[in-house]
């Protein structure tokens, strides 16, 4: 074993960063044995230097992150500050000064991953980011390496623990969205401002990363269709149960049937209770992968939290340090297919549509005519009426999303349709 330690600098020392530092200290001997050399925490950049950080020597703390990454003697930078800037500048500066980077920054990777890869390659450094998607779940490396010889056709998953906790509570207790959100906030699963989670921004960034890796093409955050879950109601769950389904906020990345394009999207969807993702409870994450040779694979585990995320960071740190010792680098960007990213309108999917209609003869025929005029086939219809009003639930066969959207807009214009109570896509069949 080499006795000279590899030096590691930490950018950020919050929930995740403090756990990374703790594990590096308490498991130092094990890490050294696995890497082939000791690792030394050589500096920690923070915004609040006066905060007590147990287990970290005060002399390691600095507020000058730029000076830390420019030192020249740092082997690996661990970036857990999040956001686009200053993280992007700090990472590229680290590459320029001979350091590889381990990051958990999903937002930056989804927005500017291609340029980060290019900078890493230019300077002969590694960029690893297992912790950016699904916390502790080993997912990025299996997609980049274990399945590198296979053809992945679909990646569908629950990649945000906050939203899954909320939807699970709505399903299991019959609670409304606001009530379930309040419980998630009280338990620490939801931030004071939950917008990034409940409106799907967090999941969309992860979907962009997953699609890029799975399909060997560049997919940016702007390419991902995003729809939040704030409009999901207890009534939607009641309808789902009648269909033998539940509701999840899903990140779905697909290769087109002809192989000529890909799509990436995030939205709430009904999935059958028989699907493996339906049983994912509370704040857990799970990703379902469909590959040509390997078949169906399921990755499941805690998707957030200090210790689980730090586990993924440390796994990357071990891999990058091994590469440093061997004078090599791991896999870089693989975007050779250069496939176009199709719009949501081109996605072929199914709809569950709940309509409030007049309870009189001929209404169902009018509704069916609208579906036929837009080339959308109806799978099932359920109608209940009372006192001149009725509820009509239609489940379609698969059709282009643009045709389904056009159908809904046409239904709104019918005199006999009082309103569209809910629209939900149906997946996993």
GROMACS .gro file of C-alpha atoms in nm:
model
  429
    1UNK     CA    1   0.000   0.000   0.000
    2UNK     CA    2   0.119   0.351  -0.080
    3UNK     CA    3   0.183   0.550   0.237
    4UNK     CA    4   0.147   0.902   0.095
    5UNK     CA    5  -0.221   0.993   0.132
    6UNK     CA    6  -0.449   1.108  -0.144
    7UNK     CA    7  -0.579   1.451  -0.052
    8UNK     CA    8  -0.953   1.520  -0.066
    9UNK     CA    9  -1.122   1.860  -0.041
   10UNK     CA   10  -1.488   1.898   0.046
   11UNK     CA   11  -1.705   2.176  -0.098
   12UNK     CA   12  -2.001   2.205   0.135
   13UNK     CA   13  -2.048   2.058   0.481
   14UNK     CA   14  -2.422   2.038   0.531
   15UNK     CA   15  -2.626   1.724   0.585
   16UNK     CA   16  -2.443   1.525   0.316
   17UNK     CA   17  -2.099   1.684   0.344
   18UNK     CA   18  -2.079   1.633   0.719
   19UNK     CA   19  -2.164   1.264   0.673
   20UNK     CA   20  -1.895   1.230   0.406
   21UNK     CA   21  -1.639   1.379   0.646
   22UNK     CA   22  -1.757   1.154   0.930
   23UNK     CA   23  -1.732   0.835   0.725
   24UNK     CA   24  -1.391   0.934   0.588
   25UNK     CA   25  -1.270   0.969   0.948
   26UNK     CA   26  -1.436   0.671   1.115
   27UNK     CA   27  -1.373   0.430   0.826
   28UNK     CA   28  -1.029   0.560   0.734
   29UNK     CA   29  -0.854   0.223   0.764
   30UNK     CA   30  -1.114   0.040   0.558
   31UNK     CA   31  -1.109   0.308   0.288
   32UNK     CA   32  -0.731   0.293   0.272
   33UNK     CA   33  -0.738  -0.085   0.234
   34UNK     CA   34  -0.996  -0.067  -0.044
   35UNK     CA   35  -0.822   0.213  -0.232
   36UNK     CA   36  -0.462   0.106  -0.180
   37UNK     CA   37  -0.360   0.432  -0.013
   38UNK     CA   38  -0.485   0.644   0.275
   39UNK     CA   39  -0.717   0.936   0.206
   40UNK     CA   40  -0.677   1.264   0.391
   41UNK     CA   41  -0.939   1.535   0.431
   42UNK     CA   42  -0.727   1.835   0.333
   43UNK     CA   43  -0.982   2.117   0.338
   44UNK     CA   44  -1.351   2.198   0.377
   45UNK     CA   45  -1.512   2.502   0.213
   46UNK     CA   46  -1.820   2.638   0.390
   47UNK     CA   47  -2.026   2.956   0.402
   48UNK     CA   48  -2.053   2.974   0.784
   49UNK     CA   49  -1.710   2.912   0.936
   50UNK     CA   50  -1.822   2.972   1.296
   51UNK     CA   51  -2.058   2.673   1.303
   52UNK     CA   52  -1.927   2.383   1.512
   53UNK     CA   53  -1.855   2.078   1.296
   54UNK     CA   54  -1.786   1.776   1.508
   55UNK     CA   55  -1.491   1.566   1.397
   56UNK     CA   56  -1.348   1.827   1.158
   57UNK     CA   57  -1.035   2.014   1.266
   58UNK     CA   58  -1.101   2.391   1.268
   59UNK     CA   59  -0.787   2.458   1.063
   60UNK     CA   60  -0.940   2.267   0.769
   61UNK     CA   61  -1.234   2.507   0.745
   62UNK     CA   62  -1.224   2.787   0.489
   63UNK     CA   63  -1.469   3.020   0.322
   64UNK     CA   64  -1.250   3.057   0.014
   65UNK     CA   65  -1.363   2.765  -0.203
   66UNK     CA   66  -1.178   2.903  -0.506
   67UNK     CA   67  -0.843   2.904  -0.326
   68UNK     CA   68  -0.909   2.551  -0.203
   69UNK     CA   69  -0.966   2.406  -0.550
   70UNK     CA   70  -0.666   2.597  -0.688
   71UNK     CA   71  -0.419   2.460  -0.433
   72UNK     CA   72  -0.269   2.211  -0.678
   73UNK     CA   73  -0.203   1.940  -0.420
   74UNK     CA   74  -0.566   1.823  -0.402
   75UNK     CA   75  -0.633   1.490  -0.571
   76UNK     CA   76  -1.013   1.481  -0.548
   77UNK     CA   77  -1.278   1.747  -0.495
   78UNK     CA   78  -1.611   1.636  -0.346
   79UNK     CA   79  -1.879   1.890  -0.443
   80UNK     CA   80  -2.200   1.882  -0.237
   81UNK     CA   81  -2.299   2.249  -0.237
   82UNK     CA   82  -2.560   2.212  -0.513
   83UNK     CA   83  -2.691   2.471  -0.756
   84UNK     CA   84  -2.539   2.581  -1.085
   85UNK     CA   85  -2.305   2.856  -0.968
   86UNK     CA   86  -2.054   2.874  -0.812
   87UNK     CA   87  -2.044   2.493  -0.838
   88UNK     CA   88  -1.982   2.494  -1.215
   89UNK     CA   89  -1.688   2.734  -1.193
   90UNK     CA   90  -1.539   2.553  -0.894
   91UNK     CA   91  -1.559   2.215  -1.067
   92UNK     CA   92  -1.399   2.335  -1.390
   93UNK     CA   93  -1.129   2.512  -1.188
   94UNK     CA   94  -1.063   2.190  -1.000
   95UNK     CA   95  -1.008   2.006  -1.332
   96UNK     CA   96  -0.768   2.279  -1.446
   97UNK     CA   97  -0.562   2.233  -1.130
   98UNK     CA   98  -0.533   1.855  -1.152
   99UNK     CA   99  -0.818   1.733  -0.933
  100UNK     CA  100  -1.089   1.485  -1.022
  101UNK     CA  101  -1.443   1.558  -0.904
  102UNK     CA  102  -1.714   1.363  -0.723
  103UNK     CA  103  -2.043   1.552  -0.733
  104UNK     CA  104  -2.401   1.512  -0.612
  105UNK     CA  105  -2.519   1.810  -0.817
  106UNK     CA  106  -2.813   1.694  -1.029
  107UNK     CA  107  -2.918   2.044  -1.135
  108UNK     CA  108  -2.576   2.131  -1.275
  109UNK     CA  109  -2.525   1.795  -1.446
  110UNK     CA  110  -2.869   1.811  -1.609
  111UNK     CA  111  -2.808   2.163  -1.736
  112UNK     CA  112  -2.441   2.156  -1.830
  113UNK     CA  113  -2.316   1.798  -1.808
  114UNK     CA  114  -2.168   1.797  -2.158
  115UNK     CA  115  -1.936   2.091  -2.084
  116UNK     CA  116  -1.830   1.939  -1.752
  117UNK     CA  117  -1.745   1.611  -1.925
  118UNK     CA  118  -1.547   1.801  -2.188
  119UNK     CA  119  -1.350   1.990  -1.921
  120UNK     CA  120  -1.274   1.668  -1.732
  121UNK     CA  121  -1.151   1.499  -2.050
  122UNK     CA  122  -0.941   1.799  -2.152
  123UNK     CA  123  -0.750   1.788  -1.825
  124UNK     CA  124  -0.740   1.409  -1.786
  125UNK     CA  125  -0.963   1.396  -1.478
  126UNK     CA  126  -1.264   1.198  -1.359
  127UNK     CA  127  -1.622   1.321  -1.315
  128UNK     CA  128  -1.830   1.083  -1.103
  129UNK     CA  129  -2.184   1.158  -0.975
  130UNK     CA  130  -2.358   0.849  -0.840
  131UNK     CA  131  -2.518   1.054  -0.561
  132UNK     CA  132  -2.689   1.290  -0.808
  133UNK     CA  133  -2.972   1.043  -0.874
  134UNK     CA  134  -3.160   0.825  -0.624
  135UNK     CA  135  -2.934   0.873  -0.323
  136UNK     CA  136  -2.778   0.552  -0.198
  137UNK     CA  137  -2.913   0.335  -0.481
  138UNK     CA  138  -2.633   0.212  -0.711
  139UNK     CA  139  -2.778   0.323  -1.042
  140UNK     CA  140  -2.545   0.549  -1.242
  141UNK     CA  141  -2.256   0.303  -1.244
  142UNK     CA  142  -2.472   0.002  -1.345
  143UNK     CA  143  -2.612   0.209  -1.634
  144UNK     CA  144  -2.269   0.345  -1.738
  145UNK     CA  145  -2.072   0.024  -1.689
  146UNK     CA  146  -2.264  -0.296  -1.607
  147UNK     CA  147  -2.518  -0.241  -1.887
  148UNK     CA  148  -2.272  -0.078  -2.129
  149UNK     CA  149  -2.292  -0.381  -2.359
  150UNK     CA  150  -2.672  -0.389  -2.363
  151UNK     CA  151  -2.940  -0.177  -2.527
  152UNK     CA  152  -3.164   0.001  -2.277
  153UNK     CA  153  -3.511   0.080  -2.405
  154UNK     CA  154  -3.682   0.226  -2.100
  155UNK     CA  155  -3.601   0.368  -1.759
  156UNK     CA  156  -3.899   0.444  -1.535
  157UNK     CA  157  -3.875   0.533  -1.172
  158UNK     CA  158  -3.966   0.709  -0.852
  159UNK     CA  159  -3.669   0.940  -0.800
  160UNK     CA  160  -3.800   1.186  -0.544
  161UNK     CA  161  -3.869   1.068  -0.190
  162UNK     CA  162  -4.075   1.370  -0.084
  163UNK     CA  163  -4.335   1.325  -0.354
  164UNK     CA  164  -4.353   0.951  -0.301
  165UNK     CA  165  -4.412   1.004   0.072
  166UNK     CA  166  -4.696   1.247   0.001
  167UNK     CA  167  -4.863   1.027  -0.260
  168UNK     CA  168  -4.822   0.718  -0.043
  169UNK     CA  169  -4.998   0.894   0.247
  170UNK     CA  170  -5.279   1.006   0.018
  171UNK     CA  171  -5.318   0.648  -0.102
  172UNK     CA  172  -5.299   0.473   0.235
  173UNK     CA  173  -5.497   0.719   0.449
  174UNK     CA  174  -5.729   0.895   0.206
  175UNK     CA  175  -5.571   1.230   0.299
  176UNK     CA  176  -5.582   1.525   0.064
  177UNK     CA  177  -5.269   1.673  -0.091
  178UNK     CA  178  -5.234   1.961   0.158
  179UNK     CA  179  -5.278   1.735   0.459
  180UNK     CA  180  -5.018   1.487   0.330
  181UNK     CA  181  -4.776   1.770   0.249
  182UNK     CA  182  -4.812   1.906   0.604
  183UNK     CA  183  -4.722   1.564   0.744
  184UNK     CA  184  -4.421   1.537   0.512
  185UNK     CA  185  -4.303   1.881   0.625
  186UNK     CA  186  -4.348   1.800   0.994
  187UNK     CA  187  -4.140   1.483   0.953
  188UNK     CA  188  -3.863   1.663   0.765
  189UNK     CA  189  -3.928   1.496   0.429
  190UNK     CA  190  -4.042   1.820   0.263
  191UNK     CA  191  -3.860   2.154   0.259
  192UNK     CA  192  -4.027   2.473   0.380
  193UNK     CA  193  -4.060   2.554   0.009
  194UNK     CA  194  -4.138   2.217  -0.155
  195UNK     CA  195  -4.171   2.356  -0.509
  196UNK     CA  196  -3.866   2.181  -0.653
  197UNK     CA  197  -4.003   1.846  -0.538
  198UNK     CA  198  -4.380   1.868  -0.586
  199UNK     CA  199  -4.363   2.051  -0.920
  200UNK     CA  200  -4.123   1.789  -1.058
  201UNK     CA  201  -3.812   2.004  -1.108
  202UNK     CA  202  -3.593   1.774  -0.898
  203UNK     CA  203  -3.717   1.461  -1.076
  204UNK     CA  204  -3.680   1.627  -1.418
  205UNK     CA  205  -3.310   1.696  -1.358
  206UNK     CA  206  -3.260   1.332  -1.264
  207UNK     CA  207  -3.457   1.217  -1.569
  208UNK     CA  208  -3.225   1.419  -1.796
  209UNK     CA  209  -2.920   1.251  -1.641
  210UNK     CA  210  -3.069   0.901  -1.665
  211UNK     CA  211  -3.183   0.946  -2.025
  212UNK     CA  212  -2.843   1.072  -2.134
  213UNK     CA  213  -2.665   0.772  -1.984
  214UNK     CA  214  -2.922   0.510  -2.086
  215UNK     CA  215  -2.948   0.617  -2.450
  216UNK     CA  216  -2.592   0.748  -2.511
  217UNK     CA  217  -2.723   1.084  -2.621
  218UNK     CA  218  -2.730   1.435  -2.481
  219UNK     CA  219  -3.049   1.515  -2.292
  220UNK     CA  220  -3.066   1.848  -2.111
  221UNK     CA  221  -3.310   1.965  -1.847
  222UNK     CA  222  -3.496   2.175  -2.104
  223UNK     CA  223  -3.565   1.857  -2.305
  224UNK     CA  224  -3.762   1.698  -2.021
  225UNK     CA  225  -4.141   1.737  -2.012
  226UNK     CA  226  -4.241   1.824  -1.656
  227UNK     CA  227  -4.575   1.817  -1.478
  228UNK     CA  228  -4.616   1.850  -1.102
  229UNK     CA  229  -4.841   1.658  -0.865
  230UNK     CA  230  -5.015   1.940  -0.676
  231UNK     CA  231  -5.343   1.878  -0.861
  232UNK     CA  232  -5.367   1.511  -0.763
  233UNK     CA  233  -5.672   1.458  -0.542
  234UNK     CA  234  -5.822   1.195  -0.315
  235UNK     CA  235  -6.080   1.140  -0.588
  236UNK     CA  236  -5.801   1.048  -0.830
  237UNK     CA  237  -5.682   0.782  -0.586
  238UNK     CA  238  -6.037   0.651  -0.553
  239UNK     CA  239  -6.056   0.617  -0.933
  240UNK     CA  240  -5.715   0.453  -0.942
  241UNK     CA  241  -5.822   0.195  -0.685
  242UNK     CA  242  -6.128   0.109  -0.894
  243UNK     CA  243  -5.886   0.029  -1.178
  244UNK     CA  244  -5.655  -0.174  -0.954
  245UNK     CA  245  -5.394   0.104  -0.966
  246UNK     CA  246  -5.216   0.359  -0.751
  247UNK     CA  247  -5.061   0.696  -0.839
  248UNK     CA  248  -4.689   0.780  -0.846
  249UNK     CA  249  -4.485   1.075  -0.971
  250UNK     CA  250  -4.273   0.903  -1.234
  251UNK     CA  251  -3.961   0.993  -1.428
  252UNK     CA  252  -3.987   0.809  -1.759
  253UNK     CA  253  -3.712   0.788  -2.021
  254UNK     CA  254  -3.793   0.592  -2.338
  255UNK     CA  255  -3.642   0.500  -2.668
  256UNK     CA  256  -3.894   0.528  -2.955
  257UNK     CA  257  -4.020   0.202  -3.101
  258UNK     CA  258  -3.827   0.268  -3.424
  259UNK     CA  259  -3.513   0.354  -3.226
  260UNK     CA  260  -3.482   0.692  -3.397
  261UNK     CA  261  -3.550   0.922  -3.102
  262UNK     CA  262  -3.586   0.934  -2.725
  263UNK     CA  263  -3.815   1.106  -2.477
  264UNK     CA  264  -3.782   1.209  -2.115
  265UNK     CA  265  -4.075   1.315  -1.899
  266UNK     CA  266  -4.191   1.359  -1.541
  267UNK     CA  267  -4.557   1.353  -1.439
  268UNK     CA  268  -4.805   1.180  -1.208
  269UNK     CA  269  -4.937   0.854  -1.348
  270UNK     CA  270  -5.159   0.564  -1.254
  271UNK     CA  271  -4.974   0.232  -1.244
  272UNK     CA  272  -5.117  -0.115  -1.180
  273UNK     CA  273  -5.076  -0.254  -0.829
  274UNK     CA  274  -4.904  -0.552  -0.992
  275UNK     CA  275  -4.615  -0.334  -1.112
  276UNK     CA  276  -4.304  -0.340  -0.888
  277UNK     CA  277  -4.304   0.039  -0.856
  278UNK     CA  278  -4.654   0.038  -0.705
  279UNK     CA  279  -4.526  -0.117  -0.382
  280UNK     CA  280  -4.260   0.150  -0.320
  281UNK     CA  281  -4.370   0.319   0.002
  282UNK     CA  282  -4.295   0.632   0.203
  283UNK     CA  283  -3.980   0.825   0.103
  284UNK     CA  284  -3.809   0.541  -0.081
  285UNK     CA  285  -3.692   0.556  -0.443
  286UNK     CA  286  -3.697   0.284  -0.706
  287UNK     CA  287  -3.599   0.269  -1.073
  288UNK     CA  288  -3.723   0.007  -1.320
  289UNK     CA  289  -3.497  -0.057  -1.619
  290UNK     CA  290  -3.591  -0.249  -1.933
  291UNK     CA  291  -3.296  -0.367  -2.141
  292UNK     CA  292  -3.287  -0.579  -2.455
  293UNK     CA  293  -3.066  -0.859  -2.323
  294UNK     CA  294  -3.085  -0.819  -1.944
  295UNK     CA  295  -3.464  -0.784  -1.942
  296UNK     CA  296  -3.631  -0.609  -1.650
  297UNK     CA  297  -3.419  -0.483  -1.359
  298UNK     CA  298  -3.530  -0.309  -1.040
  299UNK     CA  299  -3.313  -0.077  -0.826
  300UNK     CA  300  -3.461   0.012  -0.487
  301UNK     CA  301  -3.351   0.193  -0.171
  302UNK     CA  302  -3.336   0.521   0.022
  303UNK     CA  303  -3.324   0.810  -0.220
  304UNK     CA  304  -3.216   1.092   0.009
  305UNK     CA  305  -3.073   1.175   0.350
  306UNK     CA  306  -2.724   1.245   0.476
  307UNK     CA  307  -2.592   0.895   0.533
  308UNK     CA  308  -2.750   0.727   0.226
  309UNK     CA  309  -2.630   1.001  -0.009
  310UNK     CA  310  -2.286   1.003   0.154
  311UNK     CA  311  -2.266   0.630   0.087
  312UNK     CA  312  -2.295   0.699  -0.286
  313UNK     CA  313  -2.041   0.981  -0.264
  314UNK     CA  314  -1.790   0.758  -0.085
  315UNK     CA  315  -1.837   0.483  -0.343
  316UNK     CA  316  -1.741   0.730  -0.613
  317UNK     CA  317  -1.453   0.858  -0.404
  318UNK     CA  318  -1.307   0.507  -0.376
  319UNK     CA  319  -1.337   0.454  -0.753
  320UNK     CA  320  -1.180   0.791  -0.838
  321UNK     CA  321  -0.895   0.743  -0.590
  322UNK     CA  322  -0.818   0.402  -0.739
  323UNK     CA  323  -0.803   0.564  -1.082
  324UNK     CA  324  -0.565   0.827  -0.946
  325UNK     CA  325  -0.330   0.559  -0.818
  326UNK     CA  326  -0.338   0.375  -1.150
  327UNK     CA  327  -0.293   0.692  -1.355
  328UNK     CA  328  -0.614   0.637  -1.546
  329UNK     CA  329  -0.970   0.767  -1.562
  330UNK     CA  330  -1.311   0.604  -1.567
  331UNK     CA  331  -1.578   0.631  -1.836
  332UNK     CA  332  -1.652   0.978  -1.967
  333UNK     CA  333  -1.950   1.103  -2.163
  334UNK     CA  334  -2.105   0.857  -2.408
  335UNK     CA  335  -2.322   1.053  -2.650
  336UNK     CA  336  -2.231   0.886  -2.976
  337UNK     CA  337  -2.591   0.812  -3.085
  338UNK     CA  338  -2.686   1.183  -3.100
  339UNK     CA  339  -3.053   1.087  -3.102
  340UNK     CA  340  -3.310   1.366  -3.118
  341UNK     CA  341  -3.534   1.420  -2.815
  342UNK     CA  342  -3.899   1.408  -2.916
  343UNK     CA  343  -4.163   1.638  -2.770
  344UNK     CA  344  -4.428   1.516  -2.528
  345UNK     CA  345  -4.689   1.537  -2.802
  346UNK     CA  346  -4.518   1.251  -2.985
  347UNK     CA  347  -4.516   1.021  -2.683
  348UNK     CA  348  -4.758   0.729  -2.711
  349UNK     CA  349  -4.945   0.687  -2.385
  350UNK     CA  350  -5.285   0.621  -2.225
  351UNK     CA  351  -5.523   0.857  -2.047
  352UNK     CA  352  -5.767   0.823  -1.759
  353UNK     CA  353  -6.017   1.110  -1.799
  354UNK     CA  354  -6.292   1.195  -1.552
  355UNK     CA  355  -6.571   1.417  -1.688
  356UNK     CA  356  -6.865   1.588  -1.522
  357UNK     CA  357  -7.150   1.563  -1.774
  358UNK     CA  358  -7.524   1.617  -1.806
  359UNK     CA  359  -7.719   1.302  -1.718
  360UNK     CA  360  -7.929   1.267  -2.031
  361UNK     CA  361  -7.950   1.043  -2.337
  362UNK     CA  362  -7.688   1.085  -2.608
  363UNK     CA  363  -7.407   1.221  -2.390
  364UNK     CA  364  -7.195   0.908  -2.413
  365UNK     CA  365  -7.241   0.902  -2.790
  366UNK     CA  366  -7.123   1.264  -2.818
  367UNK     CA  367  -6.817   1.194  -2.607
  368UNK     CA  368  -6.735   0.879  -2.805
  369UNK     CA  369  -6.763   1.076  -3.130
  370UNK     CA  370  -6.504   1.328  -3.011
  371UNK     CA  371  -6.260   1.047  -2.929
  372UNK     CA  372  -6.317   0.890  -3.270
  373UNK     CA  373  -6.266   1.220  -3.452
  374UNK     CA  374  -5.922   1.253  -3.289
  375UNK     CA  375  -5.821   0.896  -3.366
  376UNK     CA  376  -5.824   0.786  -3.002
  377UNK     CA  377  -5.964   0.444  -2.916
  378UNK     CA  378  -6.159   0.398  -2.592
  379UNK     CA  379  -6.068   0.103  -2.370
  380UNK     CA  380  -6.329   0.131  -2.092
  381UNK     CA  381  -6.610   0.368  -1.990
  382UNK     CA  382  -6.779   0.400  -1.651
  383UNK     CA  383  -7.082   0.627  -1.596
  384UNK     CA  384  -7.273   0.717  -1.283
  385UNK     CA  385  -7.565   0.963  -1.277
  386UNK     CA  386  -7.799   1.130  -1.030
  387UNK     CA  387  -8.033   1.434  -1.034
  388UNK     CA  388  -7.945   1.544  -1.384
  389UNK     CA  389  -7.568   1.529  -1.334
  390UNK     CA  390  -7.330   1.242  -1.408
  391UNK     CA  391  -6.968   1.138  -1.383
  392UNK     CA  392  -6.812   0.977  -1.686
  393UNK     CA  393  -6.475   0.804  -1.659
  394UNK     CA  394  -6.298   0.711  -1.981
  395UNK     CA  395  -5.978   0.509  -2.009
  396UNK     CA  396  -5.816   0.515  -2.353
  397UNK     CA  397  -5.595   0.282  -2.546
  398UNK     CA  398  -5.245   0.405  -2.630
  399UNK     CA  399  -5.227   0.704  -2.863
  400UNK     CA  400  -4.999   1.002  -2.930
  401UNK     CA  401  -5.018   1.246  -2.641
  402UNK     CA  402  -5.098   1.530  -2.881
  403UNK     CA  403  -5.408   1.344  -2.999
  404UNK     CA  404  -5.517   1.282  -2.641
  405UNK     CA  405  -5.463   1.647  -2.548
  406UNK     CA  406  -5.663   1.755  -2.851
  407UNK     CA  407  -5.941   1.520  -2.749
  408UNK     CA  408  -5.962   1.675  -2.403
  409UNK     CA  409  -5.976   2.027  -2.546
  410UNK     CA  410  -6.260   1.924  -2.778
  411UNK     CA  411  -6.448   1.760  -2.490
  412UNK     CA  412  -6.435   2.086  -2.295
  413UNK     CA  413  -6.629   2.255  -2.577
  414UNK     CA  414  -6.925   2.016  -2.563
  415UNK     CA  415  -7.239   2.169  -2.412
  416UNK     CA  416  -7.309   1.844  -2.229
  417UNK     CA  417  -6.967   1.840  -2.058
  418UNK     CA  418  -6.980   2.050  -1.740
  419UNK     CA  419  -6.610   2.013  -1.673
  420UNK     CA  420  -6.302   1.791  -1.682
  421UNK     CA  421  -6.258   1.674  -1.322
  422UNK     CA  422  -5.919   1.510  -1.375
  423UNK     CA  423  -5.674   1.384  -1.637
  424UNK     CA  424  -5.412   1.124  -1.554
  425UNK     CA  425  -5.178   0.921  -1.770
  426UNK     CA  426  -5.170   0.544  -1.723
  427UNK     CA  427  -4.827   0.374  -1.729
  428UNK     CA  428  -4.664   0.043  -1.653
  429UNK     CA  429  -4.880  -0.187  -1.861
   0.00000   0.00000   0.00000
